[in-house]
Amino acid sequence: MDNSANTVVSILDTLTEAGFACCLFGSWAEEVLKLVRPCRHSDIDLLLVAPSWEMLVRDNPLSVLGFTEIPAKRLPHKRAYVCLDLMVELILVQPGGDRLETLFWGDITYVWSSPLSCEGMLAGRTIQCASAENLVRFRAEHYSIQPWRWEAFPHGSQ
């Protein structure tokens, strides 16, 4: 399937209706918030707000929704799935007291700015996107989060 705005909205709707608190992230969110020019997208990145991955692994609810896990992309902070012939990557954002954080690689705490998300328009619909502040800051700091670990993962595969 084509990685179109309608597909992104459909995947977000499916996850939201199943009880997953997701917001659009990555290049799609940057495009929605007009931080970058429209372009072709190779995947769909989402932030998943949850205390742990437990909700994804218990009874494997995503498989029921048509998502197939990509085991090679299973990391402490991320899971990846194929849905509608597209890769959908989920980054876990955990509540930590009065803040939201991601534990990259299992040992590097990244604190997200508040608010985590904002509204954006995609395919004529209002959706939740990571905030512009979070998108810009994460883009600037992405490869500085333990750069030696990126040697094992080529930049294009993460």
Coordinates of C-alpha atoms in Angstrom, one line a residue:
M1 CA 0.0 0.0 0.0
D2 CA 1.1 3.6 -0.6
N3 CA 2.4 5.5 2.4
S4 CA -0.1 8.2 2.0
A5 CA -1.8 10.6 4.4
N6 CA -4.9 8.5 4.3
T7 CA -2.9 5.4 5.2
V8 CA -1.3 7.2 8.2
V9 CA -4.8 8.4 9.4
S10 CA -6.1 4.8 9.0
I11 CA -3.3 3.3 11.1
L12 CA -3.7 6.0 13.8
D13 CA -7.5 5.4 13.9
T14 CA -6.9 1.6 14.2
L15 CA -4.5 2.1 17.1
T16 CA -6.6 4.7 18.9
E17 CA -9.8 2.7 18.6
A18 CA -7.9 -0.3 20.2
G19 CA -6.9 1.9 23.1
F20 CA -3.3 2.8 22.2
A21 CA -2.3 6.4 23.0
C22 CA -0.2 7.2 20.0
C23 CA 0.8 10.4 18.3
L24 CA 2.5 10.9 15.0
F25 CA 6.3 11.3 15.0
G26 CA 9.2 11.5 12.6
S27 CA 9.1 12.9 9.1
W28 CA 5.3 12.6 8.8
A29 CA 4.8 14.8 11.9
E30 CA 7.4 17.2 10.7
E31 CA 5.5 17.5 7.4
V32 CA 2.1 17.9 9.1
L33 CA 3.5 20.8 11.3
K34 CA 5.3 22.3 8.2
L35 CA 8.8 21.9 9.6
V36 CA 9.8 20.2 6.4
R37 CA 8.5 20.1 2.8
P38 CA 6.3 17.3 1.7
C39 CA 8.3 14.2 0.7
R40 CA 8.0 10.5 0.2
H41 CA 8.0 8.6 3.4
S42 CA 9.5 5.1 3.9
D43 CA 7.7 4.4 7.2
I44 CA 5.4 5.7 9.8
D45 CA 6.8 6.7 13.2
L46 CA 4.6 6.9 16.2
L47 CA 5.1 7.7 19.9
L48 CA 3.2 5.3 22.2
V49 CA 2.5 6.6 25.6
A50 CA 2.3 3.6 28.0
P51 CA 3.9 2.4 31.2
S52 CA 5.6 -0.6 29.4
W53 CA 5.4 -2.8 26.3
E54 CA 3.1 -5.1 28.3
M55 CA 0.0 -3.9 26.5
L56 CA 1.6 -4.9 23.1
V57 CA 2.7 -8.4 24.2
R58 CA -0.2 -9.5 26.3
D59 CA -2.3 -11.7 23.9
N60 CA -0.4 -10.0 21.0
P61 CA -3.3 -7.5 20.3
L62 CA -1.5 -5.8 17.4
S63 CA -1.5 -9.1 15.4
V64 CA -5.3 -9.1 15.7
L65 CA -5.3 -5.6 14.2
G66 CA -3.2 -6.7 11.2
F67 CA 0.2 -5.7 12.5
T68 CA 3.1 -8.2 12.1
E69 CA 6.1 -7.6 14.3
I70 CA 9.6 -7.2 12.8
P71 CA 11.7 -9.1 15.4
A72 CA 15.0 -7.5 14.3
K73 CA 13.7 -4.1 15.3
R74 CA 12.8 -5.1 18.8
L75 CA 14.8 -2.8 21.1
P76 CA 14.1 -1.7 24.7
H77 CA 12.7 1.6 23.4
K78 CA 11.2 0.6 20.1
R79 CA 9.1 -2.0 18.4
A80 CA 8.4 -2.2 14.6
Y81 CA 5.6 -3.8 12.7
V82 CA 4.4 -4.2 9.2
C83 CA 0.8 -3.0 8.6
L84 CA -0.8 -2.4 5.2
D85 CA 2.6 -3.3 3.7
L86 CA 4.3 -0.4 5.5
M87 CA 6.7 -0.4 8.4
V88 CA 5.2 1.3 11.5
E89 CA 7.7 2.0 14.3
L90 CA 6.6 2.7 17.8
I91 CA 8.8 4.5 20.4
L92 CA 7.7 3.9 24.0
V93 CA 7.1 7.0 26.0
Q94 CA 6.6 6.2 29.7
P95 CA 5.1 8.3 32.4
G96 CA 7.7 9.0 35.0
G97 CA 6.2 11.1 37.8
D98 CA 5.5 14.5 36.3
R99 CA 7.3 13.9 33.1
L100 CA 7.3 11.6 30.0
E101 CA 10.5 9.8 29.2
T102 CA 11.9 7.2 26.8
L103 CA 14.6 4.8 28.1
F104 CA 16.7 4.5 24.9
W105 CA 18.8 1.3 24.6
G106 CA 17.4 0.3 28.1
D107 CA 19.7 2.7 30.0
I108 CA 19.6 6.3 28.5
T109 CA 16.7 8.4 29.8
Y110 CA 15.4 10.9 27.4
V111 CA 12.9 13.4 28.8
W112 CA 10.3 14.7 26.4
S113 CA 9.2 18.4 26.5
S114 CA 5.8 19.2 27.7
P115 CA 3.3 19.1 26.1
L116 CA 4.4 15.9 24.2
S117 CA 1.9 16.5 21.4
C118 CA -0.3 19.0 19.6
E119 CA -3.1 18.8 17.1
G120 CA -2.3 18.8 13.4
M121 CA -4.3 18.3 10.2
L122 CA -3.7 15.3 7.9
A123 CA -6.0 14.1 5.1
G124 CA -8.6 16.6 6.3
R125 CA -8.6 15.1 9.8
T126 CA -7.4 16.4 13.2
I127 CA -4.7 14.1 14.5
Q128 CA -2.2 14.2 17.4
C129 CA 1.4 14.9 16.4
A130 CA 4.5 15.2 18.5
S131 CA 4.9 18.9 19.3
A132 CA 7.2 21.0 17.1
E133 CA 9.5 21.5 20.1
N134 CA 9.9 17.7 20.6
L135 CA 10.4 17.1 16.9
V136 CA 13.1 19.7 16.5
R137 CA 14.9 18.8 19.7
F138 CA 14.8 15.1 19.0
R139 CA 16.1 15.6 15.4
A140 CA 19.0 17.6 16.8
E141 CA 19.9 15.1 19.5
H142 CA 19.0 11.8 17.8
Y143 CA 22.5 10.6 17.0
S144 CA 24.1 12.0 20.1
I145 CA 22.2 9.5 22.2
Q146 CA 25.1 7.1 22.8
P147 CA 26.6 7.4 19.3
W148 CA 28.8 4.4 19.7
R149 CA 25.7 2.2 19.7
W150 CA 24.8 3.5 16.2
E151 CA 27.9 1.7 14.9
A152 CA 26.0 -1.6 15.3
F153 CA 22.9 -0.1 13.6
P154 CA 23.6 1.8 10.3
H155 CA 21.9 5.2 10.4
G156 CA 19.4 4.2 7.6
S157 CA 18.1 1.2 9.5
Q158 CA 17.0 3.0 12.7

